[in-house]
JSON list of C-alpha atoms in Angstrom, two decimals:
[
{"chain": "T", "resi": 330, "resn": "THR", "atom": "CA", "xyz": [86.18, 99.51, 125.14]},
{"chain": "T", "resi": 331, "resn": "SER", "atom": "CA", "xyz": [82.61, 100.39, 125.89]},
{"chain": "T", "resi": 332, "resn": "SER", "atom": "CA", "xyz": [80.62, 100.71, 129.06]},
{"chain": "T", "resi": 333, "resn": "ALA", "atom": "CA", "xyz": [76.89, 100.64, 129.76]},
{"chain": "T", "resi": 334, "resn": "ASN", "atom": "CA", "xyz": [75.79, 102.35, 132.96]},
{"chain": "T", "resi": 335, "resn": "GLY", "atom": "CA", "xyz": [79.37, 102.11, 134.22]},
{"chain": "T", "resi": 336, "resn": "VAL", "atom": "CA", "xyz": [79.82, 98.39, 133.43]},
{"chain": "T", "resi": 337, "resn": "VAL", "atom": "CA", "xyz": [82.60, 97.61, 130.92]},
{"chain": "T", "resi": 338, "resn": "VAL", "atom": "CA", "xyz": [81.36, 95.78, 127.83]},
{"chain": "T", "resi": 339, "resn": "LYS", "atom": "CA", "xyz": [83.70, 93.91, 125.46]},
{"chain": "T", "resi": 340, "resn": "ALA", "atom": "CA", "xyz": [83.60, 95.19, 121.88]},
{"chain": "T", "resi": 341, "resn": "ASP", "atom": "CA", "xyz": [84.68, 92.88, 119.04]},
{"chain": "T", "resi": 342, "resn": "PRO", "atom": "CA", "xyz": [85.85, 93.93, 115.54]},
{"chain": "T", "resi": 343, "resn": "VAL", "atom": "CA", "xyz": [83.25, 93.68, 112.78]},
{"chain": "T", "resi": 344, "resn": "ALA", "atom": "CA", "xyz": [84.51, 91.55, 109.89]},
{"chain": "T", "resi": 345, "resn": "GLY", "atom": "CA", "xyz": [84.93, 93.49, 106.66]},
{"chain": "T", "resi": 346, "resn": "LEU", "atom": "CA", "xyz": [84.44, 96.90, 108.30]},
{"chain": "T", "resi": 347, "resn": "PRO", "atom": "CA", "xyz": [87.76, 98.46, 109.33]},
{"chain": "T", "resi": 348, "resn": "ASN", "atom": "CA", "xyz": [87.82, 100.44, 112.62]},
{"chain": "T", "resi": 349, "resn": "THR", "atom": "CA", "xyz": [84.30, 99.20, 113.45]},
{"chain": "T", "resi": 350, "resn": "TYR", "atom": "CA", "xyz": [83.43, 97.30, 116.61]},
{"chain": "T", "resi": 351, "resn": "GLU", "atom": "CA", "xyz": [80.24, 95.85, 118.05]},
{"chain": "T", "resi": 352, "resn": "ALA", "atom": "CA", "xyz": [79.24, 95.23, 121.65]},
{"chain": "T", "resi": 353, "resn": "LEU", "atom": "CA", "xyz": [76.59, 92.53, 121.97]},
{"chain": "T", "resi": 354, "resn": "GLY", "atom": "CA", "xyz": [74.47, 91.57, 124.96]},
{"chain": "T", "resi": 355, "resn": "ILE", "atom": "CA", "xyz": [74.12, 94.97, 126.58]},
{"chain": "T", "resi": 356, "resn": "ALA", "atom": "CA", "xyz": [71.41, 94.65, 129.22]},
{"chain": "T", "resi": 357, "resn": "LEU", "atom": "CA", "xyz": [68.66, 97.25, 128.85]},
{"chain": "T", "resi": 358, "resn": "LEU", "atom": "CA", "xyz": [65.97, 97.84, 131.45]},
{"chain": "T", "resi": 359, "resn": "GLU", "atom": "CA", "xyz": [62.47, 98.59, 130.17]},
{"chain": "T", "resi": 360, "resn": "GLY", "atom": "CA", "xyz": [61.55, 102.22, 130.76]},
{"chain": "T", "resi": 361, "resn": "ALA", "atom": "CA", "xyz": [65.04, 103.13, 132.00]},
{"chain": "T", "resi": 362, "resn": "ASP", "atom": "CA", "xyz": [67.68, 105.05, 130.11]},
{"chain": "T", "resi": 363, "resn": "THR", "atom": "CA", "xyz": [70.99, 103.26, 129.54]},
{"chain": "T", "resi": 364, "resn": "LEU", "atom": "CA", "xyz": [74.09, 105.41, 129.09]},
{"chain": "T", "resi": 365, "resn": "LEU", "atom": "CA", "xyz": [76.43, 103.72, 126.62]},
{"chain": "T", "resi": 366, "resn": "THR", "atom": "CA", "xyz": [79.89, 105.26, 126.42]},
{"chain": "T", "resi": 367, "resn": "ALA", "atom": "CA", "xyz": [82.26, 104.11, 123.70]},
{"chain": "T", "resi": 368, "resn": "SER", "atom": "CA", "xyz": [85.93, 104.90, 124.04]},
{"chain": "T", "resi": 369, "resn": "ALA", "atom": "CA", "xyz": [88.92, 104.34, 121.79]},
{"chain": "T", "resi": 370, "resn": "THR", "atom": "CA", "xyz": [92.64, 104.78, 122.31]},
{"chain": "T", "resi": 371, "resn": "ASP", "atom": "CA", "xyz": [94.95, 105.48, 119.39]},
{"chain": "T", "resi": 372, "resn": "GLU", "atom": "CA", "xyz": [98.54, 104.33, 118.90]},
{"chain": "T", "resi": 373, "resn": "PHE", "atom": "CA", "xyz": [99.81, 107.48, 120.67]},
{"chain": "T", "resi": 374, "resn": "GLY", "atom": "CA", "xyz": [97.78, 106.80, 123.81]},
{"chain": "T", "resi": 375, "resn": "LYS", "atom": "CA", "xyz": [95.16, 109.46, 123.19]},
{"chain": "T", "resi": 376, "resn": "THR", "atom": "CA", "xyz": [91.63, 108.44, 124.20]},
{"chain": "T", "resi": 377, "resn": "GLY", "atom": "CA", "xyz": [88.34, 109.69, 122.80]},
{"chain": "T", "resi": 378, "resn": "THR", "atom": "CA", "xyz": [84.88, 108.94, 124.20]},
{"chain": "T", "resi": 379, "resn": "ASP", "atom": "CA", "xyz": [81.35, 109.26, 122.86]},
{"chain": "T", "resi": 380, "resn": "PRO", "atom": "CA", "xyz": [78.35, 108.86, 125.20]},
{"chain": "T", "resi": 381, "resn": "GLN", "atom": "CA", "xyz": [74.96, 107.80, 123.81]},
{"chain": "T", "resi": 382, "resn": "THR", "atom": "CA", "xyz": [71.70, 107.33, 125.72]},
{"chain": "T", "resi": 383, "resn": "ILE", "atom": "CA", "xyz": [69.63, 104.28, 124.74]},
{"chain": "T", "resi": 384, "resn": "VAL", "atom": "CA", "xyz": [65.95, 103.98, 125.70]},
{"chain": "T", "resi": 385, "resn": "TYR", "atom": "CA", "xyz": [64.31, 100.55, 125.80]},
{"chain": "T", "resi": 386, "resn": "ASP", "atom": "CA", "xyz": [60.75, 101.21, 124.60]},
{"chain": "T", "resi": 387, "resn": "LYS", "atom": "CA", "xyz": [58.15, 98.43, 124.23]},
{"chain": "T", "resi": 388, "resn": "GLU", "atom": "CA", "xyz": [55.14, 100.74, 124.63]},
{"chain": "T", "resi": 389, "resn": "LYS", "atom": "CA", "xyz": [52.84, 101.15, 121.61]},
{"chain": "T", "resi": 390, "resn": "PRO", "atom": "CA", "xyz": [52.10, 104.64, 120.31]},
{"chain": "T", "resi": 391, "resn": "GLY", "atom": "CA", "xyz": [48.61, 106.07, 120.50]},
{"chain": "T", "resi": 392, "resn": "ILE", "atom": "CA", "xyz": [46.60, 106.91, 117.38]},
{"chain": "T", "resi": 393, "resn": "GLY", "atom": "CA", "xyz": [43.17, 108.29, 116.59]},
{"chain": "T", "resi": 394, "resn": "ILE", "atom": "CA", "xyz": [41.21, 109.30, 113.50]},
{"chain": "T", "resi": 395, "resn": "ASP", "atom": "CA", "xyz": [39.45, 112.66, 113.86]},
{"chain": "T", "resi": 396, "resn": "LEU", "atom": "CA", "xyz": [38.09, 113.04, 110.31]},
{"chain": "T", "resi": 397, "resn": "PRO", "atom": "CA", "xyz": [36.12, 111.84, 108.43]},
{"chain": "T", "resi": 398, "resn": "ILE", "atom": "CA", "xyz": [33.29, 111.17, 110.85]},
{"chain": "T", "resi": 399, "resn": "ALA", "atom": "CA", "xyz": [32.40, 107.47, 111.21]},
{"chain": "T", "resi": 400, "resn": "GLY", "atom": "CA", "xyz": [29.75, 106.38, 108.70]},
{"chain": "T", "resi": 401, "resn": "ARG", "atom": "CA", "xyz": [30.17, 109.51, 106.57]},
{"chain": "T", "resi": 402, "resn": "ALA", "atom": "CA", "xyz": [29.41, 109.11, 102.86]},
{"chain": "T", "resi": 403, "resn": "VAL", "atom": "CA", "xyz": [32.36, 109.83, 100.55]},
{"chain": "T", "resi": 404, "resn": "LYS", "atom": "CA", "xyz": [32.28, 110.01, 96.77]},
{"chain": "T", "resi": 405, "resn": "ASP", "atom": "CA", "xyz": [35.98, 109.83, 95.84]},
{"chain": "T", "resi": 406, "resn": "LEU", "atom": "CA", "xyz": [38.51, 106.98, 95.89]},
{"chain": "T", "resi": 407, "resn": "LYS", "atom": "CA", "xyz": [40.90, 109.24, 97.86]},
{"chain": "T", "resi": 408, "resn": "VAL", "atom": "CA", "xyz": [39.53, 110.21, 101.28]},
{"chain": "T", "resi": 409, "resn": "PRO", "atom": "CA", "xyz": [41.00, 113.16, 103.21]},
{"chain": "T", "resi": 410, "resn": "VAL", "atom": "CA", "xyz": [41.91, 111.81, 106.67]},
{"chain": "T", "resi": 411, "resn": "LYS", "atom": "CA", "xyz": [43.09, 113.81, 109.69]},
{"chain": "T", "resi": 412, "resn": "GLY", "atom": "CA", "xyz": [44.03, 112.57, 113.13]},
{"chain": "T", "resi": 413, "resn": "THR", "atom": "CA", "xyz": [46.56, 112.55, 115.96]},
{"chain": "T", "resi": 414, "resn": "ALA", "atom": "CA", "xyz": [49.28, 110.15, 117.02]},
{"chain": "T", "resi": 415, "resn": "SER", "atom": "CA", "xyz": [51.41, 110.23, 120.16]},
{"chain": "T", "resi": 416, "resn": "ASP", "atom": "CA", "xyz": [54.34, 108.51, 121.83]},
{"chain": "T", "resi": 417, "resn": "LYS", "atom": "CA", "xyz": [56.50, 109.78, 124.68]},
{"chain": "T", "resi": 418, "resn": "HIS", "atom": "CA", "xyz": [59.66, 109.01, 122.66]},
{"chain": "T", "resi": 419, "resn": "GLY", "atom": "CA", "xyz": [58.32, 110.30, 119.33]},
{"chain": "T", "resi": 420, "resn": "VAL", "atom": "CA", "xyz": [56.17, 109.21, 116.40]},
{"chain": "T", "resi": 421, "resn": "LYS", "atom": "CA", "xyz": [58.23, 108.11, 113.39]},
{"chain": "T", "resi": 422, "resn": "SER", "atom": "CA", "xyz": [55.45, 107.66, 110.82]},
{"chain": "T", "resi": 423, "resn": "VAL", "atom": "CA", "xyz": [51.71, 107.28, 110.17]},
{"chain": "T", "resi": 424, "resn": "THR", "atom": "CA", "xyz": [50.07, 105.56, 107.21]},
{"chain": "T", "resi": 425, "resn": "VAL", "atom": "CA", "xyz": [46.39, 105.26, 106.29]},
{"chain": "T", "resi": 426, "resn": "ASN", "atom": "CA", "xyz": [45.49, 102.36, 104.01]},
{"chain": "T", "resi": 427, "resn": "GLY", "atom": "CA", "xyz": [49.20, 102.19, 103.21]},
{"chain": "T", "resi": 428, "resn": "ALA", "atom": "CA", "xyz": [49.56, 105.84, 102.14]},
{"chain": "T", "resi": 429, "resn": "PRO", "atom": "CA", "xyz": [52.18, 107.82, 104.11]},
{"chain": "T", "resi": 430, "resn": "ALA", "atom": "CA", "xyz": [50.75, 110.77, 106.03]},
{"chain": "T", "resi": 431, "resn": "SER", "atom": "CA", "xyz": [52.25, 114.23, 106.51]},
{"chain": "T", "resi": 432, "resn": "LEU", "atom": "CA", "xyz": [53.14, 114.82, 110.17]},
{"chain": "T", "resi": 433, "resn": "ASP", "atom": "CA", "xyz": [52.83, 118.18, 111.92]},
{"chain": "T", "resi": 434, "resn": "PRO", "atom": "CA", "xyz": [54.43, 118.19, 115.38]},
{"chain": "T", "resi": 435, "resn": "GLY", "atom": "CA", "xyz": [52.55, 121.34, 116.42]},
{"chain": "T", "resi": 436, "resn": "SER", "atom": "CA", "xyz": [53.60, 122.48, 119.89]},
{"chain": "T", "resi": 437, "resn": "GLY", "atom": "CA", "xyz": [54.12, 119.08, 121.51]},
{"chain": "T", "resi": 438, "resn": "ALA", "atom": "CA", "xyz": [57.17, 116.85, 121.19]},
{"chain": "T", "resi": 439, "resn": "SER", "atom": "CA", "xyz": [55.26, 113.64, 121.89]},
{"chain": "T", "resi": 440, "resn": "SER", "atom": "CA", "xyz": [52.10, 114.29, 119.83]},
{"chain": "T", "resi": 441, "resn": "VAL", "atom": "CA", "xyz": [51.64, 114.93, 116.11]},
{"chain": "T", "resi": 442, "resn": "THR", "atom": "CA", "xyz": [48.73, 115.77, 113.84]},
{"chain": "T", "resi": 443, "resn": "TYR", "atom": "CA", "xyz": [48.65, 113.81, 110.59]},
{"chain": "T", "resi": 444, "resn": "THR", "atom": "CA", "xyz": [46.89, 114.36, 107.26]},
{"chain": "T", "resi": 445, "resn": "VAL", "atom": "CA", "xyz": [46.68, 112.16, 104.17]},
{"chain": "T", "resi": 446, "resn": "ASP", "atom": "CA", "xyz": [44.48, 111.46, 101.17]},
{"chain": "T", "resi": 447, "resn": "ALA", "atom": "CA", "xyz": [43.88, 107.75, 101.85]},
{"chain": "T", "resi": 448, "resn": "PRO", "atom": "CA", "xyz": [43.04, 105.39, 99.01]},
{"chain": "T", "resi": 449, "resn": "ILE", "atom": "CA", "xyz": [39.95, 103.18, 99.06]},
{"chain": "T", "resi": 450, "resn": "GLU", "atom": "CA", "xyz": [38.99, 100.59, 96.45]},
{"chain": "T", "resi": 451, "resn": "GLY", "atom": "CA", "xyz": [36.14, 98.49, 95.19]},
{"chain": "T", "resi": 452, "resn": "PRO", "atom": "CA", "xyz": [32.43, 98.98, 94.63]},
{"chain": "T", "resi": 453, "resn": "ASP", "atom": "CA", "xyz": [30.24, 101.42, 96.51]},
{"chain": "T", "resi": 454, "resn": "GLY", "atom": "CA", "xyz": [29.51, 100.44, 100.10]},
{"chain": "T", "resi": 455, "resn": "GLU", "atom": "CA", "xyz": [31.23, 100.36, 103.49]},
{"chain": "T", "resi": 456, "resn": "LYS", "atom": "CA", "xyz": [35.01, 100.92, 103.42]},
{"chain": "T", "resi": 457, "resn": "THR", "atom": "CA", "xyz": [37.54, 100.77, 106.25]},
{"chain": "T", "resi": 458, "resn": "LEU", "atom": "CA", "xyz": [40.20, 103.41, 106.79]},
{"chain": "T", "resi": 459, "resn": "LYS", "atom": "CA", "xyz": [43.10, 101.81, 108.71]},
{"chain": "T", "resi": 460, "resn": "ALA", "atom": "CA", "xyz": [45.61, 104.20, 110.29]},
{"chain": "T", "resi": 461, "resn": "VAL", "atom": "CA", "xyz": [48.91, 102.78, 111.59]},
{"chain": "T", "resi": 462, "resn": "ALA", "atom": "CA", "xyz": [51.29, 104.77, 113.82]},
{"chain": "T", "resi": 463, "resn": "THR", "atom": "CA", "xyz": [54.91, 103.67, 114.23]},
{"chain": "T", "resi": 464, "resn": "ASP", "atom": "CA", "xyz": [57.11, 105.06, 117.00]},
{"chain": "T", "resi": 465, "resn": "ARG", "atom": "CA", "xyz": [60.89, 105.56, 116.89]},
{"chain": "T", "resi": 466, "resn": "ALA", "atom": "CA", "xyz": [61.47, 102.08, 118.40]},
{"chain": "T", "resi": 467, "resn": "GLY", "atom": "CA", "xyz": [59.33, 100.39, 115.70]},
{"chain": "T", "resi": 468, "resn": "ASN", "atom": "CA", "xyz": [56.29, 99.70, 117.91]},
{"chain": "T", "resi": 469, "resn": "THR", "atom": "CA", "xyz": [52.96, 100.05, 116.06]},
{"chain": "T", "resi": 470, "resn": "GLU", "atom": "CA", "xyz": [49.31, 100.69, 116.88]},
{"chain": "T", "resi": 471, "resn": "GLU", "atom": "CA", "xyz": [46.23, 100.83, 114.64]},
{"chain": "T", "resi": 472, "resn": "ALA", "atom": "CA", "xyz": [42.94, 102.73, 114.54]},
{"chain": "T", "resi": 473, "resn": "GLU", "atom": "CA", "xyz": [40.07, 102.10, 112.16]},
{"chain": "T", "resi": 474, "resn": "ARG", "atom": "CA", "xyz": [37.18, 104.17, 110.85]},
{"chain": "T", "resi": 475, "resn": "THR", "atom": "CA", "xyz": [34.37, 103.02, 108.53]},
{"chain": "T", "resi": 476, "resn": "VAL", "atom": "CA", "xyz": [33.04, 105.30, 105.79]},
{"chain": "T", "resi": 477, "resn": "ARG", "atom": "CA", "xyz": [30.50, 104.67, 103.03]},
{"chain": "T", "resi": 478, "resn": "LEU", "atom": "CA", "xyz": [31.63, 105.01, 99.42]},
{"chain": "T", "resi": 479, "resn": "ASP", "atom": "CA", "xyz": [28.79, 106.41, 97.27]},
{"chain": "T", "resi": 480, "resn": "ARG", "atom": "CA", "xyz": [30.06, 107.54, 93.87]},
{"chain": "T", "resi": 481, "resn": "ASP", "atom": "CA", "xyz": [26.54, 108.23, 92.60]},
{"chain": "T", "resi": 482, "resn": "PRO", "atom": "CA", "xyz": [24.95, 110.33, 95.36]},
{"chain": "T", "resi": 483, "resn": "ALA", "atom": "CA", "xyz": [21.36, 111.59, 95.23]},
{"chain": "T", "resi": 484, "resn": "GLU", "atom": "CA", "xyz": [20.68, 114.68, 93.13]},
{"chain": "T", "resi": 485, "resn": "VAL", "atom": "CA", "xyz": [18.33, 117.50, 93.99]},
{"chain": "T", "resi": 486, "resn": "VAL", "atom": "CA", "xyz": [15.83, 117.66, 91.12]},
{"chain": "T", "resi": 487, "resn": "SER", "atom": "CA", "xyz": [13.78, 120.64, 92.23]},
{"chain": "T", "resi": 488, "resn": "ILE", "atom": "CA", "xyz": [13.02, 122.97, 95.08]},
{"chain": "T", "resi": 489, "resn": "SER", "atom": "CA", "xyz": [9.59, 124.51, 95.35]},
{"chain": "T", "resi": 490, "resn": "PRO", "atom": "CA", "xyz": [8.96, 127.39, 95.33]},
{"chain": "T", "resi": 491, "resn": "SER", "atom": "CA", "xyz": [11.77, 128.06, 92.83]},
{"chain": "T", "resi": 492, "resn": "GLU", "atom": "CA", "xyz": [12.01, 131.81, 93.35]},
{"chain": "T", "resi": 493, "resn": "THR", "atom": "CA", "xyz": [13.45, 133.68, 96.32]},
{"chain": "T", "resi": 494, "resn": "ILE", "atom": "CA", "xyz": [10.95, 133.68, 99.13]},
{"chain": "T", "resi": 495, "resn": "VAL", "atom": "CA", "xyz": [10.39, 135.88, 102.11]},
{"chain": "T", "resi": 496, "resn": "ALA", "atom": "CA", "xyz": [9.13, 133.52, 104.75]},
{"chain": "T", "resi": 497, "resn": "THR", "atom": "CA", "xyz": [7.74, 133.19, 108.21]},
{"chain": "T", "resi": 498, "resn": "PRO", "atom": "CA", "xyz": [9.79, 131.20, 110.75]},
{"chain": "T", "resi": 499, "resn": "LYS", "atom": "CA", "xyz": [8.33, 127.92, 109.38]},
{"chain": "T", "resi": 500, "resn": "PRO", "atom": "CA", "xyz": [7.95, 128.17, 105.57]},
{"chain": "T", "resi": 501, "resn": "ASN", "atom": "CA", "xyz": [6.61, 125.34, 103.43]},
{"chain": "T", "resi": 502, "resn": "ILE", "atom": "CA", "xyz": [9.44, 124.23, 101.13]},
{"chain": "T", "resi": 503, "resn": "ALA", "atom": "CA", "xyz": [9.38, 121.02, 99.09]},
{"chain": "T", "resi": 504, "resn": "VAL", "atom": "CA", "xyz": [12.59, 119.26, 98.00]},
{"chain": "T", "resi": 505, "resn": "LYS", "atom": "CA", "xyz": [12.49, 116.48, 95.42]},
{"chain": "T", "resi": 506, "resn": "ALA", "atom": "CA", "xyz": [15.52, 114.18, 95.03]},
{"chain": "T", "resi": 507, "resn": "ASP", "atom": "CA", "xyz": [16.41, 111.14, 92.97]},
{"chain": "T", "resi": 508, "resn": "GLU", "atom": "CA", "xyz": [18.57, 108.47, 94.59]}
]
């Protein structure tokens, strides 16, 4: 037998799985913990129980992208991304553009810092970094950040004067660049 919050729930055998039972239709209240206690009695009359707390969680996790800064120019097809994700019941995973991130729980149980080298594709121009956090219940939330891919950035051609200078607070320095 099983009980949920003190109410007995009928458990039926699972076909093809010996000594396995399932209890369907257990009522869960959003935001409330449900104590499910399974018990079994053997042929000698000995009973064992196993309590398990179930949390009904429909709340989406939180997610943010800290780096790179929005609009920042990047030159590689893998962009280092850092951010935070949070959920009061725990963050299960974070991906950015489909790449799984490393999670560091730090000092908080409900918040993690994530890092990943996120892939971007296509020609130079604006690219979107899409971070997706998934909590332990499977709820998801997204955050986006736009960066600018520029694989052929400007080069400094010359700086004048070319030697070391000792200057006043406002020296005259010329920089020439090719785009």
